[in-house]
Amino acid sequence: MNIDSIVNGVVIDHIKAGNAMKLYELLNLEELDCSVAIIKNVTSHKMGKKDIIKIDADFDVNLDLIGFVDPDATINIIRDEKLVEKKNLSLPKELTNVLRCKNPRCISSVEQELPHIFRLTDEKNRIYRCIYCETKAEI
Ligand code: ZN
């Protein structure tokens, strides 16, 4: 894989330095068969240092998940080596089936068919809580 050029794929740019591995794990990128490049500590005029993830496949990224981990990241969709779409993220108000509640006594841990829903309760500090038991979301 040429690091600089992707034919069809997704580039997650402007990731806060250090967050790329978190995203890699949460997005389950290790399960992909295609090339995935993680470029860490790239010098950025805007951010000082940043991370970049390049996925060499038409991968449907979970924007809520990325917005939760790093709302300042940008998503670039590449087709035929051209940038066809740039998506900015925002802090999602609600996360459904993105994270699991860590409280073993939570109803969502007991009842398998219940969706795991976290709601943004504190926008400034980016705090999400389980809607069932109010446990804080952690990554
Ligand atoms: Zn819970």
PDB file of C-alpha atoms and ligand atoms in Angstrom:
ATOM      1  CA  MET A   1       0.000   0.000   0.000  1.00  0.00           C
ATOM      2  CA  ASN A   2       1.282   3.388  -0.935  1.00  0.00           C
ATOM      3  CA  ILE A   3       0.828   5.509   2.167  1.00  0.00           C
ATOM      4  CA  ASP A   4       0.097   8.630   0.169  1.00  0.00           C
ATOM      5  CA  SER A   5      -2.424   7.330  -2.277  1.00  0.00           C
ATOM      6  CA  ILE A   6      -5.562   5.380  -1.708  1.00  0.00           C
ATOM      7  CA  VAL A   7      -7.723   4.404  -4.654  1.00  0.00           C
ATOM      8  CA  ASN A   8     -10.953   3.755  -2.786  1.00  0.00           C
ATOM      9  CA  GLY A   9     -11.068   4.184   0.909  1.00  0.00           C
ATOM     10  CA  VAL A  10     -11.324   6.308   3.987  1.00  0.00           C
ATOM     11  CA  VAL A  11      -8.828   8.619   5.613  1.00  0.00           C
ATOM     12  CA  ILE A  12      -9.495   9.690   9.182  1.00  0.00           C
ATOM     13  CA  ASP A  13      -7.476  12.853   9.612  1.00  0.00           C
ATOM     14  CA  HIS A  14      -6.846  15.360  12.398  1.00  0.00           C
ATOM     15  CA  ILE A  15      -7.012  12.712  15.074  1.00  0.00           C
ATOM     16  CA  LYS A  16      -5.625  13.989  18.332  1.00  0.00           C
ATOM     17  CA  ALA A  17      -2.179  12.447  18.800  1.00  0.00           C
ATOM     18  CA  GLY A  18      -2.563   9.255  20.775  1.00  0.00           C
ATOM     19  CA  ASN A  19      -6.166   8.560  19.790  1.00  0.00           C
ATOM     20  CA  ALA A  20      -5.456   6.528  16.646  1.00  0.00           C
ATOM     21  CA  MET A  21      -4.899   3.259  18.518  1.00  0.00           C
ATOM     22  CA  LYS A  22      -8.105   3.777  20.502  1.00  0.00           C
ATOM     23  CA  LEU A  23     -10.046   4.281  17.289  1.00  0.00           C
ATOM     24  CA  TYR A  24      -8.333   1.292  15.708  1.00  0.00           C
ATOM     25  CA  GLU A  25      -9.554  -0.898  18.545  1.00  0.00           C
ATOM     26  CA  LEU A  26     -13.039   0.557  18.877  1.00  0.00           C
ATOM     27  CA  LEU A  27     -13.695   0.441  15.136  1.00  0.00           C
ATOM     28  CA  ASN A  28     -12.447  -3.186  15.062  1.00  0.00           C
ATOM     29  CA  LEU A  29     -10.080  -2.348  12.234  1.00  0.00           C
ATOM     30  CA  GLU A  30      -8.014  -5.457  12.999  1.00  0.00           C
ATOM     31  CA  GLU A  31     -10.880  -7.443  11.505  1.00  0.00           C
ATOM     32  CA  LEU A  32     -10.470  -5.842   8.081  1.00  0.00           C
ATOM     33  CA  ASP A  33      -8.664  -7.752   5.333  1.00  0.00           C
ATOM     34  CA  CYS A  34      -7.554  -4.602   3.535  1.00  0.00           C
ATOM     35  CA  SER A  35      -4.524  -2.451   4.274  1.00  0.00           C
ATOM     36  CA  VAL A  36      -4.883  -0.155   7.244  1.00  0.00           C
ATOM     37  CA  ALA A  37      -2.193   2.400   7.980  1.00  0.00           C
ATOM     38  CA  ILE A  38      -1.851   4.191  11.262  1.00  0.00           C
ATOM     39  CA  ILE A  39       0.398   7.202  11.050  1.00  0.00           C
ATOM     40  CA  LYS A  40       1.232   8.613  14.429  1.00  0.00           C
ATOM     41  CA  ASN A  41       2.577  11.967  15.540  1.00  0.00           C
ATOM     42  CA  VAL A  42       2.387  13.686  12.184  1.00  0.00           C
ATOM     43  CA  THR A  43       3.380  17.343  12.425  1.00  0.00           C
ATOM     44  CA  SER A  44       0.353  19.538  11.885  1.00  0.00           C
ATOM     45  CA  HIS A  45       0.282  23.327  11.630  1.00  0.00           C
ATOM     46  CA  LYS A  46      -3.117  23.400  13.248  1.00  0.00           C
ATOM     47  CA  MET A  47      -2.661  20.840  15.979  1.00  0.00           C
ATOM     48  CA  GLY A  48       1.053  20.455  16.650  1.00  0.00           C
ATOM     49  CA  LYS A  49       0.900  16.681  16.386  1.00  0.00           C
ATOM     50  CA  LYS A  50      -1.844  14.508  15.006  1.00  0.00           C
ATOM     51  CA  ASP A  51      -2.578  10.928  14.052  1.00  0.00           C
ATOM     52  CA  ILE A  52      -4.016   9.709  10.756  1.00  0.00           C
ATOM     53  CA  ILE A  53      -5.672   6.414   9.887  1.00  0.00           C
ATOM     54  CA  LYS A  54      -5.897   5.287   6.269  1.00  0.00           C
ATOM     55  CA  ILE A  55      -8.170   2.437   5.339  1.00  0.00           C
ATOM     56  CA  ASP A  56      -7.724   1.076   1.845  1.00  0.00           C
ATOM     57  CA  ALA A  57     -11.308  -0.064   1.375  1.00  0.00           C
ATOM     58  CA  ASP A  58     -14.784   1.322   1.069  1.00  0.00           C
ATOM     59  CA  PHE A  59     -15.366   1.031   4.788  1.00  0.00           C
ATOM     60  CA  ASP A  60     -18.511   2.281   6.435  1.00  0.00           C
ATOM     61  CA  VAL A  61     -17.068   4.148   9.412  1.00  0.00           C
ATOM     62  CA  ASN A  62     -19.144   4.588  12.512  1.00  0.00           C
ATOM     63  CA  LEU A  63     -19.312   8.385  12.701  1.00  0.00           C
ATOM     64  CA  ASP A  64     -20.914   8.367  16.148  1.00  0.00           C
ATOM     65  CA  LEU A  65     -18.079   6.322  17.528  1.00  0.00           C
ATOM     66  CA  ILE A  66     -15.406   8.543  16.017  1.00  0.00           C
ATOM     67  CA  GLY A  67     -17.311  11.644  17.146  1.00  0.00           C
ATOM     68  CA  PHE A  68     -17.377  10.248  20.660  1.00  0.00           C
ATOM     69  CA  VAL A  69     -13.644   9.500  20.753  1.00  0.00           C
ATOM     70  CA  ASP A  70     -12.484  12.543  18.811  1.00  0.00           C
ATOM     71  CA  PRO A  71     -15.053  15.107  17.595  1.00  0.00           C
ATOM     72  CA  ASP A  72     -12.311  17.188  15.960  1.00  0.00           C
ATOM     73  CA  ALA A  73     -11.289  14.436  13.552  1.00  0.00           C
ATOM     74  CA  THR A  74     -12.249  14.695   9.891  1.00  0.00           C
ATOM     75  CA  ILE A  75     -13.320  11.890   7.607  1.00  0.00           C
ATOM     76  CA  ASN A  76     -12.207  11.919   3.978  1.00  0.00           C
ATOM     77  CA  ILE A  77     -13.841   9.561   1.543  1.00  0.00           C
ATOM     78  CA  ILE A  78     -11.608   8.691  -1.422  1.00  0.00           C
ATOM     79  CA  ARG A  79     -12.886   7.324  -4.730  1.00  0.00           C
ATOM     80  CA  ASP A  80     -10.627   6.782  -7.733  1.00  0.00           C
ATOM     81  CA  GLU A  81      -7.834   8.530  -5.860  1.00  0.00           C
ATOM     82  CA  LYS A  82      -9.921  11.683  -5.515  1.00  0.00           C
ATOM     83  CA  LEU A  83     -11.400  13.222  -2.403  1.00  0.00           C
ATOM     84  CA  VAL A  84     -15.143  12.974  -2.979  1.00  0.00           C
ATOM     85  CA  GLU A  85     -16.449  13.763   0.461  1.00  0.00           C
ATOM     86  CA  LYS A  86     -15.219  15.409   3.629  1.00  0.00           C
ATOM     87  CA  LYS A  87     -17.207  14.843   6.771  1.00  0.00           C
ATOM     88  CA  ASN A  88     -16.873  16.868   9.914  1.00  0.00           C
ATOM     89  CA  LEU A  89     -17.906  15.260  13.122  1.00  0.00           C
ATOM     90  CA  SER A  90     -19.879  16.510  16.022  1.00  0.00           C
ATOM     91  CA  LEU A  91     -20.358  15.164  19.482  1.00  0.00           C
ATOM     92  CA  PRO A  92     -23.250  12.706  19.137  1.00  0.00           C
ATOM     93  CA  LYS A  93     -26.134  13.269  21.548  1.00  0.00           C
ATOM     94  CA  GLU A  94     -26.680   9.576  21.898  1.00  0.00           C
ATOM     95  CA  LEU A  95     -24.631   6.437  21.293  1.00  0.00           C
ATOM     96  CA  THR A  96     -26.555   3.294  20.467  1.00  0.00           C
ATOM     97  CA  ASN A  97     -24.732  -0.044  20.529  1.00  0.00           C
ATOM     98  CA  VAL A  98     -21.355   1.632  20.278  1.00  0.00           C
ATOM     99  CA  LEU A  99     -20.195   0.982  23.816  1.00  0.00           C
ATOM    100  CA  ARG A 100     -21.277  -1.553  26.376  1.00  0.00           C
ATOM    101  CA  CYS A 101     -22.231  -0.601  29.885  1.00  0.00           C
ATOM    102  CA  LYS A 102     -19.536  -1.779  32.283  1.00  0.00           C
ATOM    103  CA  ASN A 103     -21.875  -2.134  35.246  1.00  0.00           C
ATOM    104  CA  PRO A 104     -22.487  -5.893  35.640  1.00  0.00           C
ATOM    105  CA  ARG A 105     -25.787  -5.219  37.422  1.00  0.00           C
ATOM    106  CA  CYS A 106     -27.094  -2.891  34.709  1.00  0.00           C
ATOM    107  CA  ILE A 107     -30.268  -4.154  33.028  1.00  0.00           C
ATOM    108  CA  SER A 108     -28.494  -3.889  29.652  1.00  0.00           C
ATOM    109  CA  SER A 109     -25.837  -6.335  30.909  1.00  0.00           C
ATOM    110  CA  VAL A 110     -28.502  -8.772  32.077  1.00  0.00           C
ATOM    111  CA  GLU A 111     -31.044  -8.478  29.263  1.00  0.00           C
ATOM    112  CA  GLN A 112     -29.144  -9.448  26.128  1.00  0.00           C
ATOM    113  CA  GLU A 113     -31.658  -8.012  23.671  1.00  0.00           C
ATOM    114  CA  LEU A 114     -31.635  -4.496  25.109  1.00  0.00           C
ATOM    115  CA  PRO A 115     -29.744  -1.912  23.075  1.00  0.00           C
ATOM    116  CA  HIS A 116     -26.803  -0.265  24.811  1.00  0.00           C
ATOM    117  CA  ILE A 117     -27.590   3.424  24.858  1.00  0.00           C
ATOM    118  CA  PHE A 118     -25.502   6.217  26.289  1.00  0.00           C
ATOM    119  CA  ARG A 119     -26.633   9.822  26.367  1.00  0.00           C
ATOM    120  CA  LEU A 120     -24.495  12.944  26.388  1.00  0.00           C
ATOM    121  CA  THR A 121     -25.108  14.487  29.808  1.00  0.00           C
ATOM    122  CA  ASP A 122     -22.278  17.006  29.968  1.00  0.00           C
ATOM    123  CA  GLU A 123     -21.258  18.505  26.660  1.00  0.00           C
ATOM    124  CA  LYS A 124     -18.361  20.556  27.994  1.00  0.00           C
ATOM    125  CA  ASN A 125     -16.644  17.579  29.627  1.00  0.00           C
ATOM    126  CA  ARG A 126     -17.885  15.078  27.020  1.00  0.00           C
ATOM    127  CA  ILE A 127     -19.516  12.828  29.574  1.00  0.00           C
ATOM    128  CA  TYR A 128     -21.875  10.091  28.482  1.00  0.00           C
ATOM    129  CA  ARG A 129     -24.006   8.057  30.826  1.00  0.00           C
ATOM    130  CA  CYS A 130     -25.889   4.812  30.413  1.00  0.00           C
ATOM    131  CA  ILE A 131     -29.597   5.593  30.107  1.00  0.00           C
ATOM    132  CA  TYR A 132     -30.479   2.646  32.352  1.00  0.00           C
ATOM    133  CA  CYS A 133     -28.091   2.942  35.291  1.00  0.00           C
ATOM    134  CA  GLU A 134     -26.281   6.262  34.668  1.00  0.00           C
ATOM    135  CA  THR A 135     -22.846   4.625  34.692  1.00  0.00           C
ATOM    136  CA  LYS A 136     -20.306   6.842  32.956  1.00  0.00           C
ATOM    137  CA  ALA A 137     -19.107   5.674  29.561  1.00  0.00           C
ATOM    138  CA  GLU A 138     -15.415   4.853  29.452  1.00  0.00           C
ATOM    139  CA  ILE A 139     -13.119   3.885  26.647  1.00  0.00           C
TER     140      ILE A 139
HETATM  141 ZN    ZN B   1     -25.894   0.670  32.495  1.00  0.00          ZN
END
